[in-house]
Coordinates of C-alpha atoms in Angstrom, one line a residue:
X1 CA 0.0 0.0 0.0
X2 CA 1.3 3.4 -1.0
X3 CA 1.5 5.9 1.9
X4 CA 2.0 9.6 1.5
X5 CA 4.7 11.3 3.7
X6 CA 3.9 14.6 5.4
X7 CA 6.9 17.0 6.1
X8 CA 6.7 20.4 7.8
X9 CA 9.2 23.2 7.3
X10 CA 9.7 23.7 11.1
X11 CA 9.7 21.6 14.2
X12 CA 7.9 24.2 16.4
X13 CA 5.5 27.0 15.5
X14 CA 4.2 30.1 17.3
X15 CA 0.6 31.5 17.2
X16 CA 0.2 33.6 14.1
X17 CA 3.0 31.7 12.2
X18 CA 2.6 30.4 8.7
X19 CA 2.8 26.6 8.6
X20 CA 4.2 25.2 5.4
X21 CA 4.6 21.6 4.4
X22 CA 4.7 19.0 1.7
X23 CA 3.0 15.8 0.9
X24 CA 5.2 13.4 -1.0
X25 CA 4.1 10.3 -3.0
X26 CA 6.6 7.8 -4.5
X27 CA 4.9 5.5 -7.0
X28 CA 6.6 2.5 -8.6
X29 CA 3.6 2.3 -11.0
X30 CA 0.6 4.5 -11.9
X31 CA -2.0 4.7 -9.1
X32 CA -5.7 4.8 -9.8
X33 CA -7.2 7.5 -7.6
X34 CA -9.9 10.0 -7.6
X35 CA -8.0 12.7 -5.7
X36 CA -5.3 13.5 -3.2
X37 CA -5.9 16.2 -0.5
X38 CA -4.6 17.4 2.8
X39 CA -6.6 18.8 5.7
X40 CA -5.4 20.3 9.0
X41 CA -7.0 21.0 12.3
X42 CA -6.3 22.1 15.8
X43 CA -8.5 21.7 18.8
X44 CA -8.6 22.2 22.6
X45 CA -10.7 19.8 24.6
X46 CA -11.6 18.9 28.2
X47 CA -12.4 15.3 29.1
X48 CA -14.4 13.8 32.0
X49 CA -14.5 17.0 34.1
X50 CA -17.9 15.5 35.0
X51 CA -18.0 11.9 34.0
X52 CA -18.7 11.2 31.2
X53 CA -18.0 14.4 29.3
X54 CA -16.1 15.6 26.3
X55 CA -16.1 19.2 25.1
X56 CA -14.2 20.6 22.1
X57 CA -13.2 24.0 20.9
X58 CA -11.8 24.1 17.4
X59 CA -9.0 26.7 16.6
X60 CA -8.4 25.8 13.0
X61 CA -9.9 23.5 10.4
X62 CA -9.4 23.6 6.7
X63 CA -8.2 21.5 3.7
X64 CA -6.6 21.8 0.3
X65 CA -7.0 19.7 -2.9
X66 CA -3.5 18.6 -4.1
X67 CA -4.4 16.4 -7.1
X68 CA -7.7 15.4 -8.8
X69 CA -8.3 13.0 -11.7
X70 CA -9.7 15.1 -14.6
X71 CA -12.0 12.5 -15.9
X72 CA -12.2 10.2 -12.9
X73 CA -10.1 7.6 -14.8
X74 CA -6.7 9.2 -15.3
X75 CA -4.3 7.7 -12.7
X76 CA -1.5 9.4 -10.8
X77 CA 1.6 8.8 -13.0
X78 CA 4.5 6.7 -11.7
X79 CA 7.4 8.6 -10.1
X80 CA 7.9 11.0 -7.2
X81 CA 5.3 13.7 -6.6
X82 CA 5.7 16.5 -4.1
X83 CA 2.6 18.7 -3.3
X84 CA 2.9 21.8 -1.1
X85 CA 0.4 23.3 1.3
X86 CA 0.4 26.2 3.8
X87 CA -1.9 27.9 6.3
X88 CA -1.7 30.5 9.1
X89 CA -2.2 29.7 12.7
X90 CA -4.6 31.9 14.7
X91 CA -2.8 34.5 16.8
X92 CA -4.6 33.5 19.9
X93 CA -4.3 29.7 19.6
X94 CA -3.0 27.8 22.7
X95 CA 0.2 25.7 22.8
X96 CA 0.4 22.0 22.3
X97 CA -0.7 20.4 25.6
X98 CA -1.5 17.0 27.1
X99 CA -3.0 16.7 30.5
X100 CA -5.0 14.3 32.7
X101 CA -8.4 15.8 31.7
X102 CA -7.7 17.7 28.5
X103 CA -5.3 18.4 25.7
X104 CA -4.5 20.7 22.8
X105 CA -3.5 19.0 19.6
X106 CA -2.6 20.2 16.0
X107 CA -2.5 17.7 13.1
X108 CA -2.3 17.5 9.3
X109 CA -3.7 14.6 7.4
X110 CA -3.0 13.5 3.8
X111 CA -5.7 11.4 2.1
X112 CA -5.7 9.4 -1.1
X113 CA -9.2 8.7 -2.4
X114 CA -9.0 5.3 -4.2
X115 CA -12.0 3.9 -6.1
X116 CA -13.6 0.8 -4.5
X117 CA -11.2 0.9 -1.6
X118 CA -10.8 2.5 1.8
X119 CA -9.2 5.9 1.7
X120 CA -5.5 5.9 2.5
X121 CA -4.9 8.3 5.4
X122 CA -1.7 9.5 7.1
X123 CA -1.6 11.9 10.0
X124 CA 1.2 13.9 11.4
X125 CA 1.1 16.2 14.5
X126 CA 3.0 19.5 14.6
X127 CA 3.9 21.4 17.8
X128 CA 2.8 24.9 18.8
X129 CA 4.4 26.8 21.6
X130 CA 3.6 30.2 23.0
X131 CA 5.5 33.4 23.9
X132 CA 5.0 35.3 27.1
X133 CA 2.8 38.4 26.3
X134 CA 4.5 41.8 26.2
X135 CA 2.4 43.1 29.0
X136 CA 3.5 40.2 31.3
X137 CA 7.1 40.6 30.3
X138 CA 6.8 44.3 31.2
X139 CA 5.1 43.6 34.6
X140 CA 6.8 40.3 35.5
X141 CA 10.3 40.4 34.1
X142 CA 11.5 44.0 33.8
X143 CA 11.3 44.8 37.5
X144 CA 14.6 44.4 39.4
X145 CA 13.4 41.7 41.7
X146 CA 10.2 40.3 43.1
X147 CA 9.6 39.6 46.8
X148 CA 6.9 38.0 48.9
X149 CA 6.5 38.1 52.7
X150 CA 4.8 35.4 54.7
X151 CA 4.4 35.0 58.5
X152 CA 4.4 31.4 59.9
X153 CA 3.5 29.9 63.2
X154 CA 6.2 27.8 64.9
X155 CA 3.8 25.1 66.1
X156 CA 0.5 23.4 65.4
X157 CA -1.2 23.7 68.8
X158 CA 1.4 25.5 70.8
X159 CA 3.5 28.2 69.3
X160 CA 6.6 29.8 70.8
X161 CA 6.5 32.8 68.4
X162 CA 6.2 33.7 64.7
X163 CA 8.7 33.2 62.0
X164 CA 8.8 35.7 59.1
X165 CA 10.0 34.5 55.6
X166 CA 10.8 36.9 52.8
X167 CA 11.3 35.2 49.4
X168 CA 13.2 37.2 46.7
X169 CA 13.1 35.9 43.2
X170 CA 14.6 37.3 40.0
X171 CA 11.3 37.5 38.0
X172 CA 7.8 36.1 37.8
X173 CA 8.2 35.2 34.0
X174 CA 10.8 32.7 32.8
X175 CA 12.1 31.0 29.7
X176 CA 12.3 27.2 29.5
X177 CA 15.3 25.8 31.4
X178 CA 16.2 29.2 32.9
X179 CA 17.8 29.3 36.4
X180 CA 15.6 30.6 39.2
X181 CA 17.6 31.2 42.3
X182 CA 15.5 32.0 45.4
X183 CA 16.7 34.1 48.3
X184 CA 15.3 33.1 51.7
X185 CA 15.4 35.8 54.3
X186 CA 14.3 34.3 57.6
X187 CA 13.6 36.3 60.8
X188 CA 13.0 33.7 63.5
X189 CA 11.2 35.3 66.5
X190 CA 10.2 31.9 67.9
X191 CA 11.8 29.6 70.4
X192 CA 12.6 26.8 67.9
X193 CA 15.2 26.6 65.2
X194 CA 14.5 26.5 61.5
X195 CA 16.2 23.4 59.9
X196 CA 15.3 23.2 56.2
X197 CA 14.1 25.3 53.3
X198 CA 12.5 24.0 50.1
X199 CA 10.9 24.9 46.8
X200 CA 9.0 22.3 44.8
X201 CA 7.9 22.9 41.2
X202 CA 4.3 21.9 40.3
X203 CA 2.3 21.9 37.1
X204 CA -1.3 23.2 37.7
X205 CA -4.2 22.6 35.4
X206 CA -7.8 23.9 35.8
X207 CA -10.4 22.4 33.5
X208 CA -14.0 23.5 32.6
X209 CA -16.9 21.3 31.7
X210 CA -17.9 23.7 28.9
X211 CA -16.1 26.4 27.0
X212 CA -16.3 29.9 28.7
X213 CA -16.1 33.2 26.9
X214 CA -13.6 34.5 29.4
X215 CA -10.8 32.2 30.5
X216 CA -9.9 31.8 34.1
X217 CA -6.9 33.9 34.9
X218 CA -5.7 31.5 37.6
X219 CA -6.0 27.8 38.3
X220 CA -7.6 28.2 41.7
X221 CA -11.1 26.8 42.3
X222 CA -12.5 29.7 44.2
X223 CA -11.7 32.1 41.3
X224 CA -13.8 30.2 38.8
X225 CA -17.4 31.2 38.1
X226 CA -18.5 27.6 37.5
X227 CA -19.9 25.3 40.2
X228 CA -17.5 22.8 41.8
X229 CA -19.0 19.9 39.8
X230 CA -18.4 21.8 36.5
X231 CA -14.6 22.3 37.0
X232 CA -11.7 20.2 37.9
X233 CA -8.2 21.0 39.2
X234 CA -5.1 18.8 38.9
X235 CA -1.5 19.3 40.0
X236 CA 1.7 17.4 39.7
X237 CA 5.1 17.8 41.4
X238 CA 7.8 17.8 38.7
X239 CA 10.9 18.8 40.8
X240 CA 12.0 19.1 44.4
X241 CA 14.7 21.5 45.7
X242 CA 15.7 21.6 49.3
X243 CA 18.6 22.7 51.6
X244 CA 19.5 21.9 55.2
X245 CA 20.0 25.2 57.1
X246 CA 20.2 26.4 60.7
X247 CA 18.5 29.5 62.0
X248 CA 18.6 29.6 65.8
X249 CA 15.7 30.9 67.9
X250 CA 15.5 34.8 68.0
X251 CA 18.0 35.2 65.1
X252 CA 18.1 35.9 61.4
X253 CA 19.5 34.1 58.4
X254 CA 19.8 34.6 54.6
X255 CA 20.2 31.7 52.2
X256 CA 20.1 31.2 48.4
X257 CA 18.4 28.0 47.1
X258 CA 19.5 27.2 43.5
X259 CA 16.5 26.3 41.4
X260 CA 16.3 25.7 37.6
X261 CA 13.1 25.5 35.5
X262 CA 12.7 21.7 35.2
X263 CA 13.1 19.8 32.0
X264 CA 9.6 18.5 32.4
X265 CA 8.3 22.0 32.1
X266 CA 7.8 21.9 28.3
X267 CA 4.4 23.5 27.8
X268 CA 4.0 27.3 28.0
X269 CA 1.6 28.8 30.5
X270 CA -1.8 29.5 28.8
X271 CA -5.5 30.0 29.4
X272 CA -8.5 29.2 27.1
X273 CA -12.2 29.0 27.7
X274 CA -11.8 25.2 28.4
X275 CA -8.7 25.2 30.6
X276 CA -5.9 27.1 32.3
X277 CA -2.5 25.7 32.6
X278 CA 0.6 27.0 34.4
X279 CA 3.2 26.4 37.1
X280 CA 3.6 27.1 40.8
X281 CA 6.4 26.9 43.3
X282 CA 5.5 25.4 46.7
X283 CA 7.9 27.3 49.0
X284 CA 8.4 26.6 52.6
X285 CA 10.5 25.6 55.6
X286 CA 10.7 23.1 58.4
X287 CA 11.3 23.8 62.1
X288 CA 12.6 21.5 64.8
X289 CA 10.4 19.4 67.1
X290 CA 7.3 19.5 64.9
X291 CA 5.9 17.9 61.7
X292 CA 4.4 21.2 60.7
X293 CA 5.3 22.3 57.2
X294 CA 5.1 26.1 56.8
X295 CA 4.5 26.6 53.1
X296 CA 2.7 28.6 50.4
X297 CA 2.3 28.6 46.6
X298 CA 3.8 31.2 44.3
X299 CA 2.7 31.3 40.6
X300 CA 5.4 31.6 37.9
X301 CA 4.9 32.1 34.2
X302 CA 6.9 30.0 31.7
X303 CA 7.1 30.5 27.9
X304 CA 9.2 31.7 25.1
X305 CA 10.8 35.0 25.8
X306 CA 12.8 37.0 23.2
X307 CA 15.6 38.7 25.3
X308 CA 16.2 41.3 22.7
X309 CA 12.5 42.2 22.6
X310 CA 12.3 42.2 26.4
X311 CA 15.2 44.8 26.5
X312 CA 13.3 46.9 23.9
X313 CA 10.2 46.9 26.0
X314 CA 12.2 48.0 29.0
X315 CA 13.9 50.7 27.1
X316 CA 10.5 52.1 25.9
X317 CA 9.2 52.0 29.5
X318 CA 12.3 54.0 30.7
X319 CA 11.8 56.5 27.8
X320 CA 8.2 57.0 28.8
X321 CA 9.0 57.5 32.4
X322 CA 11.7 60.0 31.7
X323 CA 9.5 62.1 29.3
X324 CA 6.4 62.0 31.6
X325 CA 5.0 65.4 32.6
X326 CA 5.9 66.6 36.1
X327 CA 3.1 66.6 38.7
X328 CA 0.9 69.6 38.9
X329 CA 2.1 72.4 41.3
X330 CA 0.2 72.6 44.6
X331 CA 0.9 75.6 46.8

C-alpha cells in the first residue's frame, strides 16, 4: 500500500505563524485514484471533568486539494510527486498540551481517495508553543526583583512565636530551562530553630466542563465562576529542591536556594475557555520538634521570551517614564 509522507518546514510554531509543508508520494507504477488532498485542524478539549463528558473548541480546520483526476479515470503517474500546502495559525491559539483531563492538539492529514477501496490516510502532528505576552514581560520580568513576605507559626497547637519569611526571586516570568535562584530571608522570632528550606515545582491545570467566553486567569477553584461539579483541578510535582540550614531561635539568616526551571516544564503557560495551565512553586521551611510544614504557593509564568524584545520593552518604559510630565504644582 502506498502511503504519503507529510513533512513540515519547522519543528515548532508560534501562534500567528505560517505553517508550510509538503505531501510526498513515491509511486513505482501508476495509481488509480480520484484525488489526493490534505486537511489540517487544531483543537482544545476537556475530558471527563464531570464523568462522562467531552467538550471541544476548534481553533483551525481547513483543507486543500492537491491532485484530482480530470475524468475520474486518469491515474497518478508513476514517479515522485511533491505537493505543497500552507496555512496561518490563529494569533490566539494555545500551545500543544496533554493533561489528565484535557489536551490541545494540532494535526495535518494526507488522504488518497482510491475507487472501490478504503481511503489511505496518514496523520502527522505538529507542535505549537507560546511566547509570554509583552504586558506580562513588562510587569513580571522587567522589574529588578520580586519579593513575597509570609508569616508562619512555629507550632500546630502550641506556638513559641512567629517566623517571618521573605522570598526574593529574579522575575515572575521565565524561559524554558532558565535558572531561578531563590533568596530566603528568615527572621526567627520563635523559640525553635529552622532546619530546612525547600521549593517544589508543580504543574497546575484547571479544566472546565464547557467552553467559557472569558478564560480563568488563575487555576484556583474559588476564582472560577463555574460550580464545583463543573470544574476540575489537577496538580503534579515535577521537581524538588531543598537545603539543610540552621537559624537559631531569635536570630536571622539569609540563604540562596539554587533552582532551575525543570526539563519536564515543556508547555508554555496558557489560558483558554476550556482550561488554564501553568506552574507554581511550593515554597516553605521546616522547624525543629514538629511535623508542621510552613509553606505557600507562588505562581510563575513560563514560555518563550525573546531577550532582545524584552530589552526593547524595558527601554521604551524608561523613555516614557523620563518624558512624563511633572506633577501639577500645589501651593
